[in-house]
Each structure stands twice: as C-alpha cells, then as structure tokens.
C-alpha cells in the first residue's frame, strides 16, 4: 500500500500575497463612537423588514475595540496582507468638510499594528457605507456624490498614505448600484432602474476622480486599484436567444464597469438595451476619460457562477430591464449555506478571460470564500470541512489560471471573522475564525489552521 505524498505541493509564485479580507460595517461595531454618524447601512438595518432578524452593525464583531486581538490572530495565521475598509462616516461624518481625527486615529492604530506584525495594509475606501447625509442629498444617482467621494479619498490618503500599501477605491460597485438602487435588497433600498444606472456611472466617475486624488496625495510607489464582483455568466445553450441573454447580463453586470474604467467607453449594447430606461444624458463630456485613469491592478471578488437562458425574471430586479429577457437557470450540484452553487471552474474562467481582455493589468483575487453552518463543539474545535474543500478547490483554480498565463498576484480569503452578512445579518458565517457574538470570543476554525498551513508551505498539498 502506498501512502499519499502529503509533501507534494502545488506551489504559488514567490511573492504571492496571502491575505484575509473584511469590511468596516461588517466587523467594527462602535457605530456611534468617536464622532461616527450613521451611514446608509445604519439606516437600512434599523428599518424593519430589511435585514434578517432585525440585526444591525451596532456591535458586530466589536473589532473597533479588539483590533489588537484581531491583528494577533492574523499574525498567527501568517498572512502577508490584510484587506480592510475605511468607514467614510468615521473619517468625514457628513460626507463634507474636515476629517475627524479620532476616526483617523483608529486606522492609524490598525495600520501601525499591522506593520509591526509584518502585514501589508490594503485599504478599501468604499465598502458600501455612504454617509447618510449624502444619501439624503440624493446618494449615488446624484453626480455630486462622485466629487464628495474623491474629496474623502484625498483626505484619507493625506492622513494614511505613509502606511497603507495598496488603495482600493470601490468594493463591488455593482452591488452598491444595482442591489442598493435597483432591487433594493441592499442599502439604501431604492428600486429604480434609471437610478441604478446613474449610480453605476457615478461610481465610475467617482472612482476616476478618486484615482486622481490618490495619485496627488500618495508617496511613490503606492498601488491604486478597484475591486469588482464580475459575474461569470454562461448561456444555457448555443441557441442565439440564450447567448443573447448571457450577453445582456455581461453588459449590465460586468462591462458597465470594465468598459468605462479600462477602455474609456460605454458598452454600446447596454446603451441600446436600456433605451427604454434612459438616454444616458447623465454621462457628461470627459467623464469616460476621467473614469479610465490608469490603475495598478484589478481586484476581483468571486463566489459562484450563473447560467442564463432566454425568458424572464422577477421585478424589481438588479438588471435594469434585462430581467424581461433573461431567466436564471438553477444549477445542479453542491451549494453553500447562502444557497450559492459551488463551482471553482468559474474562477479559472474569469481569470483567463481577464488575462485576454486586460493584458498588462495585474489581477488580485480580493474576495473568495463560503458560508457554512459550522459550530463550536464543547472541546473548542470548530469543524468546517466543507469550507476547507471550497477553499482548496478555488485556490487550485487560481493556481491553474496562473499556469495558463493569468497574472494573479494574490488571494484574499473572505473572511477573517464571522460578521454582519448584510441583508442576512448574523445568520450566515463566512469567517475562518468563529465569533461567538454573545461573548465576542474568537476561535480558529479548522479552515484557519488549514489556511495557515497553505501559507506556510506557499501552496496546496496536492
Ligand atoms: C461580497 O458580496 C461583499 O463584498 C462582502 O462584503 C460580502 O460579505 C461577501 O461578498 C459575501 O456575500 O445578485 O443575482 O447576481 C458578494 C455579493 C453575491 C453579489 C452573489 C452577487 C449573485 C446573485 N454577491 N450575488 S445576483
């Protein structure tokens, strides 16, 4: 009998970044401390019926008061990088005017401790927590919000530019625009196709303006990036109607951001598809040039793929009218606790597509992970074999994409901690560290030990 060779390793390139990711509203808590004012997610989560069980981020994982403990956990894991987000309403509470020093101090302490631990800070400026006052003035469908965002980016860069290694302007503007303003499943909960498209454009504009503000304020060399949740969308068949359904979702899900940011143009098929919704007159001369200010890398978040056919879907939808032409097909096979299909090939597919479409743009997987119903047993062990299997398969897909020539520089596991999972509240756990929300006790899950081992080996055991 031969024993499996457990020393054989699928190695990743030298210098590959191994990280974990979180977001401010999902972990910090301290919602009313040190001058922080409400964001749209505070308002939304306090609105009955919007978030499961009426959960809010008031306390969350109490990271605001436990940052040292959480940095120590990451040091134990051996991560090279940590991706977190800066809460705009902590730094510039009304979305206008000067910065609040106490808000900035929190991120100074966090980045100091990370650097002492040898962990590179990767900061996202916008992970969905718009100051409520800016929403009251119209939010992202209003052009002014893009200018407010760029000013905040400049303030953050002035204050933290000497200690943050990578700056990401936006996290998943698709979710913020189309779930926030299109189907209303996310804050601020508005349901208008035209507002979703206006918001998408102002995210592109705000991103470009923020890139300019960051470049002006940051020391060289600093890395400037943005993170998109690109949809892996496959046609159910080769029938032209099904292929066209996939094209529509690719336009309103992916190219609505990729074309302005990387090519300085609007996707003309999307403009045609949405002729009954808007004439796009909110796009002004020069906007697309601004939006396409060069970035140093593209972050992508991947969880699962979708399959579509000709047909129709429910409304209100996030798809800005495409739902009248598109049906989402139920995929067979295993699913996570989110009910999302598990399909690691989708990640390979996406990375190889970007290799071809965006030559010269380094790629970083800024989120990937899974929710499962794991639990802490009395001995203190948290067993999560399904999460380990998911992570293993997806990292193997990244490794295959690198072999196939995709320039993938790093992988950030979502998430370090169990946290506030947006509309699902605390009912879904994505962490590799279990959080008992009654006591705030942290316990490494088996997946955390597994990830530490992967990082230590520089790859996967085959
Ligand atoms: C990310 O969102 C977030 O950045 C992060 O904060 C969050 O906790 C994490 O992932 C887990 O949810 O809307 O019909 O296209 C990912 C959100 C989930 C949005 C899958 C798109 C596909 C269904 N994405 N979703 S549809």
Short mmCIF file of C-alpha atoms and ligand atoms in Angstrom, two decimals:
data_model
loop_
_atom_site.label_atom_id
_atom_site.label_comp_id
_atom_site.label_asym_id
_atom_site.label_seq_id
_atom_site.Cartn_x
_atom_site.Cartn_y
_atom_site.Cartn_z
CA UNK A 1 0.00 0.00 0.00
CA UNK A 2 1.31 3.44 -0.91
CA UNK A 3 0.57 6.41 1.29
CA UNK A 4 -0.40 9.67 -0.36
CA UNK A 5 2.55 12.03 -0.70
CA UNK A 6 1.49 14.82 1.62
CA UNK A 7 4.63 16.83 0.96
CA UNK A 8 3.88 17.40 -2.74
CA UNK A 9 2.83 20.99 -3.11
CA UNK A 10 1.09 22.98 -5.81
CA UNK A 11 3.32 26.00 -5.36
CA UNK A 12 2.34 29.60 -5.96
CA UNK A 13 4.81 32.14 -7.36
CA UNK A 14 7.36 33.70 -4.99
CA UNK A 15 5.95 36.94 -3.59
CA UNK A 16 2.35 35.77 -3.97
CA UNK A 17 0.21 37.70 -1.45
CA UNK A 18 -1.79 35.63 1.00
CA UNK A 19 -4.47 37.67 2.71
CA UNK A 20 -7.73 37.82 4.56
CA UNK A 21 -10.44 40.43 3.96
CA UNK A 22 -13.10 42.24 5.99
CA UNK A 23 -15.22 45.39 5.71
CA UNK A 24 -15.81 48.16 8.25
CA UNK A 25 -19.58 47.93 8.74
CA UNK A 26 -19.45 44.15 8.93
CA UNK A 27 -16.98 43.94 11.82
CA UNK A 28 -16.25 47.24 13.58
CA UNK A 29 -19.35 47.98 15.67
CA UNK A 30 -18.90 51.19 17.74
CA UNK A 31 -21.48 52.71 15.46
CA UNK A 32 -21.85 55.95 17.43
CA UNK A 33 -18.35 56.34 18.88
CA UNK A 34 -15.72 59.00 18.35
CA UNK A 35 -17.84 61.14 16.10
CA UNK A 36 -19.08 58.49 13.70
CA UNK A 37 -22.52 59.31 12.31
CA UNK A 38 -24.97 56.98 10.55
CA UNK A 39 -24.28 55.54 7.14
CA UNK A 40 -26.95 54.21 4.80
CA UNK A 41 -26.39 50.75 6.30
CA UNK A 42 -27.23 52.00 9.82
CA UNK A 43 -30.45 53.48 8.49
CA UNK A 44 -31.28 50.43 6.37
CA UNK A 45 -30.58 47.86 9.10
CA UNK A 46 -32.82 49.81 11.51
CA UNK A 47 -35.67 49.77 9.01
CA UNK A 48 -37.99 46.87 9.92
CA UNK A 49 -38.02 44.03 7.40
CA UNK A 50 -34.78 44.90 5.62
CA UNK A 51 -32.24 42.74 7.48
CA UNK A 52 -32.89 39.22 8.76
CA UNK A 53 -33.82 39.09 12.47
CA UNK A 54 -33.55 42.90 12.66
CA UNK A 55 -29.77 42.58 13.03
CA UNK A 56 -27.61 45.73 12.81
CA UNK A 57 -23.88 46.50 12.76
CA UNK A 58 -24.09 48.44 16.05
CA UNK A 59 -21.72 45.97 17.75
CA UNK A 60 -20.89 43.43 15.02
CA UNK A 61 -17.58 41.67 15.88
CA UNK A 62 -16.58 44.67 18.08
CA UNK A 63 -13.39 44.95 16.05
CA UNK A 64 -13.17 48.68 16.88
CA UNK A 65 -12.26 47.66 20.43
CA UNK A 66 -10.43 44.43 19.59
CA UNK A 67 -8.12 45.37 16.77
CA UNK A 68 -5.01 44.16 18.64
CA UNK A 69 -6.52 40.74 19.24
CA UNK A 70 -7.55 40.51 15.58
CA UNK A 71 -4.13 41.54 14.29
CA UNK A 72 -2.60 38.93 16.61
CA UNK A 73 -4.88 36.30 15.04
CA UNK A 74 -3.64 37.24 11.58
CA UNK A 75 -0.05 37.06 12.77
CA UNK A 76 -0.77 33.50 13.93
CA UNK A 77 -2.19 32.66 10.51
CA UNK A 78 0.90 34.07 8.83
CA UNK A 79 -0.97 36.23 6.31
CA UNK A 80 1.18 38.63 4.32
CA UNK A 81 -1.63 41.15 3.65
CA UNK A 82 -4.86 42.32 5.28
CA UNK A 83 -7.68 43.92 3.29
CA UNK A 84 -9.98 46.12 5.39
CA UNK A 85 -12.20 49.07 4.60
CA UNK A 86 -12.21 52.59 5.97
CA UNK A 87 -15.61 53.80 7.22
CA UNK A 88 -16.32 57.09 5.45
CA UNK A 89 -18.74 58.18 8.26
CA UNK A 90 -15.92 57.78 10.82
CA UNK A 91 -13.48 59.91 8.86
CA UNK A 92 -15.80 62.54 7.38
CA UNK A 93 -19.15 62.04 9.13
CA UNK A 94 -21.39 64.19 6.97
CA UNK A 95 -19.53 63.42 3.77
CA UNK A 96 -18.34 67.02 3.67
CA UNK A 97 -15.77 69.16 5.43
CA UNK A 98 -12.71 68.38 7.53
CA UNK A 99 -11.68 64.97 8.84
CA UNK A 100 -12.42 63.72 12.37
CA UNK A 101 -9.06 62.98 13.99
CA UNK A 102 -10.38 60.24 16.29
CA UNK A 103 -11.81 58.39 13.32
CA UNK A 104 -8.49 58.57 11.50
CA UNK A 105 -6.64 57.54 14.68
CA UNK A 106 -8.37 54.17 14.65
CA UNK A 107 -6.96 53.41 11.21
CA UNK A 108 -3.55 54.79 12.27
CA UNK A 109 -3.50 52.31 15.16
CA UNK A 110 -4.70 49.47 12.97
CA UNK A 111 -2.10 50.10 10.27
CA UNK A 112 0.67 50.61 12.85
CA UNK A 113 -0.11 47.26 14.45
CA UNK A 114 -0.34 45.53 11.08
CA UNK A 115 3.05 46.86 10.04
CA UNK A 116 4.58 45.84 13.37
CA UNK A 117 3.23 42.35 12.65
CA UNK A 118 4.77 42.44 9.17
CA UNK A 119 1.36 42.51 7.44
CA UNK A 120 0.75 44.84 4.47
CA UNK A 121 -2.33 47.06 4.91
CA UNK A 122 -4.66 47.03 1.89
CA UNK A 123 -7.36 49.68 2.38
CA UNK A 124 -10.69 49.97 0.58
CA UNK A 125 -12.21 53.45 0.66
CA UNK A 126 -15.79 52.45 -0.05
CA UNK A 127 -17.33 49.20 1.08
CA UNK A 128 -20.95 50.44 0.90
CA UNK A 129 -21.20 52.73 3.96
CA UNK A 130 -22.21 56.07 2.41
CA UNK A 131 -22.73 58.84 5.00
CA UNK A 132 -26.50 59.15 5.41
CA UNK A 133 -26.37 62.91 4.78
CA UNK A 134 -25.08 62.29 1.27
CA UNK A 135 -27.90 59.83 0.63
CA UNK A 136 -30.35 62.46 1.89
CA UNK A 137 -28.89 64.77 -0.77
CA UNK A 138 -29.63 62.13 -3.45
CA UNK A 139 -26.92 59.49 -2.99
CA UNK A 140 -25.00 57.88 -5.85
CA UNK A 141 -27.61 58.67 -8.53
CA UNK A 142 -26.51 62.31 -7.95
CA UNK A 143 -23.31 63.44 -9.66
CA UNK A 144 -22.20 65.48 -6.64
CA UNK A 145 -21.62 62.24 -4.66
CA UNK A 146 -18.73 61.34 -7.01
CA UNK A 147 -16.98 64.62 -6.14
CA UNK A 148 -17.64 64.12 -2.41
CA UNK A 149 -16.08 60.65 -2.67
CA UNK A 150 -12.93 61.97 -4.36
CA UNK A 151 -12.51 64.60 -1.65
CA UNK A 152 -12.80 61.93 1.04
CA UNK A 153 -10.26 59.78 -0.84
CA UNK A 154 -7.80 62.69 -0.78
CA UNK A 155 -8.34 63.24 2.95
CA UNK A 156 -7.76 59.57 3.73
CA UNK A 157 -4.65 59.44 1.53
CA UNK A 158 -3.16 62.55 3.16
CA UNK A 159 -3.68 61.04 6.61
CA UNK A 160 -2.77 57.41 5.96
CA UNK A 161 -0.74 57.47 2.75
CA UNK A 162 2.53 56.75 4.55
CA UNK A 163 1.26 53.46 5.99
CA UNK A 164 -1.23 51.89 3.57
CA UNK A 165 0.43 49.78 0.86
CA UNK A 166 -2.50 49.35 -1.54
CA UNK A 167 -5.51 51.63 -2.01
CA UNK A 168 -8.75 50.31 -3.44
CA UNK A 169 -11.30 52.95 -4.38
CA UNK A 170 -14.50 50.90 -4.52
CA UNK A 171 -15.62 47.45 -3.46
CA UNK A 172 -18.18 45.89 -5.79
CA UNK A 173 -19.86 48.98 -7.22
CA UNK A 174 -22.25 46.55 -8.98
CA UNK A 175 -23.76 45.55 -5.63
CA UNK A 176 -23.83 49.13 -4.35
CA UNK A 177 -25.53 50.44 -7.52
CA UNK A 178 -27.79 47.59 -8.60
CA UNK A 179 -28.71 45.98 -5.26
CA UNK A 180 -28.78 49.37 -3.48
CA UNK A 181 -30.76 51.39 -6.06
CA UNK A 182 -32.10 48.71 -8.46
CA UNK A 183 -33.83 45.92 -6.50
CA UNK A 184 -33.43 47.49 -3.06
CA UNK A 185 -32.03 44.40 -1.34
CA UNK A 186 -29.09 46.47 -0.06
CA UNK A 187 -28.97 49.99 1.41
CA UNK A 188 -30.38 52.48 0.69
CA UNK A 189 -33.14 50.15 -0.54
CA UNK A 190 -34.32 52.14 -3.55
CA UNK A 191 -35.90 50.43 -6.58
CA UNK A 192 -35.34 52.28 -9.83
CA UNK A 193 -33.56 51.01 -12.94
CA UNK A 194 -32.56 54.51 -14.02
CA UNK A 195 -31.19 55.36 -10.58
CA UNK A 196 -29.16 52.13 -10.61
CA UNK A 197 -27.62 53.06 -13.98
CA UNK A 198 -26.99 56.65 -12.84
CA UNK A 199 -25.36 55.28 -9.68
CA UNK A 200 -23.17 52.93 -11.74
CA UNK A 201 -21.96 55.86 -13.85
CA UNK A 202 -21.25 58.00 -10.80
CA UNK A 203 -19.29 55.13 -9.25
CA UNK A 204 -17.15 55.02 -12.39
CA UNK A 205 -16.72 58.80 -12.31
CA UNK A 206 -16.06 58.84 -8.56
CA UNK A 207 -13.52 56.06 -8.97
CA UNK A 208 -11.62 58.04 -11.63
CA UNK A 209 -11.72 61.25 -9.61
CA UNK A 210 -10.53 59.34 -6.55
CA UNK A 211 -7.64 57.83 -8.52
CA UNK A 212 -6.55 61.39 -9.37
CA UNK A 213 -6.88 62.49 -5.73
CA UNK A 214 -4.92 59.45 -4.53
CA UNK A 215 -2.12 59.93 -7.06
CA UNK A 216 -1.82 63.57 -6.00
CA UNK A 217 -1.62 62.76 -2.29
CA UNK A 218 0.29 59.48 -2.14
CA UNK A 219 4.01 58.90 -1.99
CA UNK A 220 5.53 56.80 -4.78
CA UNK A 221 5.28 53.89 -5.07
CA UNK A 222 1.71 53.25 -3.99
CA UNK A 223 -0.63 50.77 -5.58
CA UNK A 224 -4.07 52.06 -6.63
CA UNK A 225 -6.82 49.64 -7.55
CA UNK A 226 -10.53 48.90 -7.60
CA UNK A 227 -12.46 45.73 -6.84
CA UNK A 228 -15.32 44.42 -8.99
CA UNK A 229 -17.59 41.43 -8.45
CA UNK A 230 -17.54 40.25 -12.04
CA UNK A 231 -20.29 37.85 -12.99
CA UNK A 232 -19.35 34.54 -14.56
CA UNK A 233 -22.41 34.09 -16.73
CA UNK A 234 -22.85 31.13 -19.04
CA UNK A 235 -25.50 30.64 -21.71
CA UNK A 236 -27.77 27.63 -21.12
CA UNK A 237 -27.34 26.55 -24.76
CA UNK A 238 -25.85 27.67 -28.07
CA UNK A 239 -29.25 28.94 -29.17
CA UNK A 240 -28.87 32.61 -30.20
CA UNK A 241 -31.58 33.73 -27.70
CA UNK A 242 -29.71 32.09 -24.81
CA UNK A 243 -26.38 33.52 -25.96
CA UNK A 244 -28.02 36.93 -26.14
CA UNK A 245 -29.39 36.55 -22.59
CA UNK A 246 -25.80 35.96 -21.39
CA UNK A 247 -24.61 38.98 -23.37
CA UNK A 248 -27.22 41.19 -21.65
CA UNK A 249 -26.11 40.13 -18.17
CA UNK A 250 -22.45 40.52 -19.10
CA UNK A 251 -23.22 44.08 -20.27
CA UNK A 252 -25.16 45.24 -17.18
CA UNK A 253 -23.17 43.10 -14.74
CA UNK A 254 -19.59 43.44 -16.00
CA UNK A 255 -18.93 45.72 -18.95
CA UNK A 256 -20.91 48.56 -17.32
CA UNK A 257 -17.75 48.98 -15.19
CA UNK A 258 -15.00 47.32 -17.25
CA UNK A 259 -15.59 49.42 -20.38
CA UNK A 260 -15.52 52.88 -18.74
CA UNK A 261 -12.68 52.06 -16.32
CA UNK A 262 -10.37 50.15 -18.67
CA UNK A 263 -11.35 51.42 -22.12
CA UNK A 264 -12.89 54.87 -21.50
CA UNK A 265 -16.12 53.95 -23.29
CA UNK A 266 -19.71 52.91 -22.60
CA UNK A 267 -20.79 49.44 -23.70
CA UNK A 268 -22.91 50.34 -26.74
CA UNK A 269 -25.05 47.21 -26.47
CA UNK A 270 -26.04 48.22 -22.93
CA UNK A 271 -26.92 51.72 -24.15
CA UNK A 272 -29.17 50.07 -26.78
CA UNK A 273 -30.64 47.54 -24.31
CA UNK A 274 -31.60 50.33 -21.88
CA UNK A 275 -33.02 52.78 -24.47
CA UNK A 276 -36.44 52.48 -22.81
CA UNK A 277 -34.96 53.26 -19.39
CA UNK A 278 -32.58 56.17 -20.01
CA UNK A 279 -30.83 58.13 -22.76
CA UNK A 280 -27.63 58.22 -20.64
CA UNK A 281 -27.58 62.06 -20.76
CA UNK A 282 -26.11 61.97 -17.24
CA UNK A 283 -22.79 60.98 -18.86
CA UNK A 284 -21.01 64.29 -19.50
CA UNK A 285 -18.12 65.14 -21.80
CA UNK A 286 -14.84 63.98 -20.29
CA UNK A 287 -16.42 61.60 -17.75
CA UNK A 288 -15.21 58.46 -19.50
CA UNK A 289 -11.71 59.86 -19.81
CA UNK A 290 -11.78 60.59 -16.06
CA UNK A 291 -13.13 57.12 -15.25
CA UNK A 292 -10.30 55.46 -17.20
CA UNK A 293 -7.41 56.94 -15.22
CA UNK A 294 -4.90 54.06 -15.16
CA UNK A 295 -4.95 51.72 -12.16
CA UNK A 296 -2.12 49.45 -11.00
CA UNK A 297 -4.22 46.32 -10.57
CA UNK A 298 -7.77 44.97 -10.68
CA UNK A 299 -9.30 43.24 -7.70
CA UNK A 300 -11.94 40.62 -8.37
CA UNK A 301 -14.36 39.00 -5.95
CA UNK A 302 -15.69 35.60 -6.94
CA UNK A 303 -18.14 33.31 -5.17
CA UNK A 304 -20.21 31.43 -7.77
CA UNK A 305 -21.25 31.44 -11.45
CA UNK A 306 -24.65 31.88 -13.07
CA UNK A 307 -26.35 30.26 -16.04
CA UNK A 308 -28.98 32.10 -18.07
CA UNK A 309 -31.47 31.41 -20.84
CA UNK A 310 -33.98 33.46 -22.79
CA UNK A 311 -37.06 34.10 -20.64
CA UNK A 312 -37.92 36.49 -17.87
CA UNK A 313 -37.26 37.07 -14.16
CA UNK A 314 -38.97 38.82 -11.31
CA UNK A 315 -39.11 42.55 -10.85
CA UNK A 316 -37.88 44.73 -9.23
CA UNK A 317 -34.59 43.28 -10.33
CA UNK A 318 -30.99 44.45 -10.26
CA UNK A 319 -30.70 44.04 -14.03
CA UNK A 320 -32.08 47.39 -15.24
CA UNK A 321 -34.61 45.91 -17.66
CA UNK A 322 -32.65 42.84 -18.76
CA UNK A 323 -34.89 40.78 -16.47
CA UNK A 324 -37.60 40.97 -19.15
CA UNK A 325 -35.34 38.93 -21.46
CA UNK A 326 -33.40 36.69 -19.08
CA UNK A 327 -34.20 33.66 -16.95
CA UNK A 328 -31.69 32.38 -14.37
CA UNK A 329 -31.28 28.62 -14.57
CA UNK A 330 -30.96 26.57 -11.38
CA UNK A 331 -27.56 24.89 -11.36
CA UNK A 332 -27.22 21.32 -10.12
CA UNK A 333 -24.60 20.27 -7.60
CA UNK A 334 -23.47 21.36 -4.15
CA UNK A 335 -24.35 24.73 -2.63
CA UNK A 336 -23.13 26.78 0.30
CA UNK A 337 -25.30 27.98 3.18
CA UNK A 338 -26.06 31.07 1.02
CA UNK A 339 -27.59 28.62 -1.47
CA UNK A 340 -24.89 29.69 -3.96
CA UNK A 341 -23.59 26.91 -6.23
CA UNK A 342 -20.03 25.71 -5.67
CA UNK A 343 -18.09 25.86 -8.95
CA UNK A 344 -14.36 26.58 -8.80
CA UNK A 345 -14.02 26.39 -12.60
CA UNK A 346 -15.86 29.71 -12.75
CA UNK A 347 -12.93 31.41 -11.04
CA UNK A 348 -10.48 29.94 -13.56
CA UNK A 349 -12.79 31.03 -16.39
CA UNK A 350 -12.93 34.59 -15.08
CA UNK A 351 -9.17 34.94 -14.57
CA UNK A 352 -8.43 33.59 -18.06
CA UNK A 353 -10.99 35.98 -19.59
CA UNK A 354 -9.30 38.94 -17.88
CA UNK A 355 -5.87 37.67 -18.97
CA UNK A 356 -7.11 38.04 -22.56
CA UNK A 357 -9.22 41.21 -22.21
CA UNK A 358 -6.99 43.25 -19.95
CA UNK A 359 -3.42 42.40 -20.92
CA UNK A 360 -0.90 44.13 -18.68
CA UNK A 361 -3.32 44.57 -15.76
CA UNK A 362 -2.20 42.57 -12.70
CA UNK A 363 -5.08 40.71 -11.07
CA UNK A 364 -5.74 40.09 -7.39
CA UNK A 365 -8.50 37.87 -6.01
CA UNK A 366 -9.69 40.29 -3.34
CA UNK A 367 -12.51 38.05 -2.05
CA UNK A 368 -13.34 34.37 -2.20
CA UNK A 369 -14.85 32.16 0.46
CA UNK A 370 -18.01 30.45 1.63
CA UNK A 371 -20.68 30.45 4.32
CA UNK A 372 -21.41 27.15 6.02
CA UNK A 373 -23.31 26.27 9.18
CA UNK A 374 -20.29 25.35 11.26
CA UNK A 375 -20.31 25.37 15.04
CA UNK A 376 -18.02 25.37 18.07
CA UNK A 377 -18.11 22.00 19.88
CA UNK A 378 -17.54 21.77 23.66
CA UNK A 379 -13.86 20.98 23.22
CA UNK A 380 -13.49 24.30 21.46
CA UNK A 381 -12.88 22.87 17.98
CA UNK A 382 -14.77 24.31 15.04
CA UNK A 383 -15.09 21.78 12.26
CA UNK A 384 -15.70 23.17 8.78
CA UNK A 385 -14.59 20.56 6.24
CA UNK A 386 -16.91 21.95 3.53
CA UNK A 387 -15.23 25.36 3.75
CA UNK A 388 -11.78 23.74 3.52
CA UNK A 389 -12.92 21.84 0.42
CA UNK A 390 -14.33 25.01 -1.15
CA UNK A 391 -11.16 26.99 -0.47
CA UNK A 392 -8.89 24.20 -1.68
CA UNK A 393 -10.78 23.88 -4.97
CA UNK A 394 -10.80 27.65 -5.57
CA UNK A 395 -7.12 28.08 -4.78
CA UNK A 396 -6.35 25.21 -7.13
CA UNK A 397 -8.34 27.08 -9.81
CA UNK A 398 -6.26 30.21 -9.19
CA UNK A 399 -3.10 28.14 -9.49
CA UNK A 400 -4.31 26.69 -12.80
CA UNK A 401 -5.10 30.17 -14.12
CA UNK A 402 -1.57 31.31 -13.22
CA UNK A 403 -0.19 28.30 -15.08
CA UNK A 404 -2.34 29.34 -18.04
CA UNK A 405 -0.76 32.77 -18.04
CA UNK A 406 -3.07 34.90 -15.88
CA UNK A 407 -1.05 37.45 -13.89
CA UNK A 408 -2.60 36.80 -10.47
CA UNK A 409 -0.66 38.45 -7.67
CA UNK A 410 -2.60 37.47 -4.57
CA UNK A 411 -5.60 35.86 -2.89
CA UNK A 412 -7.65 37.34 -0.05
CA UNK A 413 -9.91 34.94 1.78
CA UNK A 414 -13.36 36.25 2.72
CA UNK A 415 -13.46 36.42 5.60
CA UNK A 416 -11.15 36.64 8.58
CA UNK A 417 -14.08 36.73 11.03
CA UNK A 418 -17.72 35.73 11.14
CA UNK A 419 -19.50 39.05 10.65
CA UNK A 420 -22.61 41.03 9.70
CA UNK A 421 -23.55 39.49 6.35
CA UNK A 422 -25.58 42.46 5.03
CA UNK A 423 -29.25 41.56 4.42
CA UNK A 424 -28.64 38.17 6.12
CA UNK A 425 -27.42 39.76 9.37
CA UNK A 426 -25.54 37.32 11.61
CA UNK A 427 -27.32 34.27 10.21
CA UNK A 428 -24.51 33.47 7.75
CA UNK A 429 -20.92 32.80 8.80
CA UNK A 430 -18.11 33.38 6.28
CA UNK A 431 -15.25 33.52 8.79
CA UNK A 432 -12.28 31.20 9.14
CA UNK A 433 -12.34 32.48 12.72
CA UNK A 434 -15.55 31.74 14.60
CA UNK A 435 -17.05 34.64 16.57
CA UNK A 436 -19.43 33.98 19.45
CA UNK A 437 -21.41 37.21 19.18
CA UNK A 438 -22.68 36.94 22.79
CA UNK A 439 -19.16 36.96 24.26
CA UNK A 440 -17.08 38.17 21.27
CA UNK A 441 -14.87 35.16 21.83
CA UNK A 442 -12.79 34.23 18.75
CA UNK A 443 -11.98 30.58 17.92
CA UNK A 444 -9.91 29.42 14.97
CA UNK A 445 -11.93 27.09 12.76
CA UNK A 446 -10.21 24.11 11.14
CA UNK A 447 -10.15 26.17 7.93
CA UNK A 448 -7.99 28.81 9.66
CA UNK A 449 -5.41 26.17 10.61
CA UNK A 450 -5.60 24.78 7.09
CA UNK A 451 -5.05 28.27 5.57
CA UNK A 452 -2.08 28.92 7.88
CA UNK A 453 -0.57 25.66 6.61
CA UNK A 454 -1.14 26.63 2.96
CA UNK A 455 0.58 29.98 3.56
CA UNK A 456 3.49 28.33 5.39
CA UNK A 457 4.01 25.86 2.53
CA UNK A 458 3.49 28.51 -0.15
CA UNK A 459 0.83 26.39 -1.80
CA UNK A 460 -1.57 23.49 -1.67
CA UNK A 461 -0.89 19.93 -0.76
CA UNK A 462 -1.90 18.04 -3.89
C1 LIG B 1 -19.32 40.32 -1.23
O1 LIG B 1 -20.53 40.48 -1.87
C2 LIG B 1 -19.08 41.50 -0.35
O2 LIG B 1 -18.02 42.33 -0.83
C3 LIG B 1 -18.86 41.15 1.09
O3 LIG B 1 -18.99 42.30 1.88
C4 LIG B 1 -19.81 40.04 1.47
O4 LIG B 1 -19.83 39.80 2.85
C5 LIG B 1 -19.41 38.82 0.72
O5 LIG B 1 -19.29 39.06 -0.64
C6 LIG B 1 -20.32 37.63 0.94
O6 LIG B 1 -21.61 37.91 0.49
O7 LIG B 1 -27.34 39.32 -7.18
O8 LIG B 1 -28.48 37.80 -8.62
O9 LIG B 1 -26.25 38.43 -9.16
C7 LIG B 1 -20.87 39.47 -2.78
C8 LIG B 1 -22.26 39.69 -3.28
C9 LIG B 1 -23.19 37.68 -4.05
C10 LIG B 1 -23.44 39.68 -5.30
C11 LIG B 1 -23.72 36.88 -5.19
C12 LIG B 1 -23.94 38.90 -6.44
C13 LIG B 1 -25.08 36.90 -7.09
C14 LIG B 1 -26.56 36.83 -7.13
N1 LIG B 1 -22.57 38.91 -4.45
N2 LIG B 1 -24.60 37.70 -5.97
S1 LIG B 1 -27.22 38.18 -8.09
#
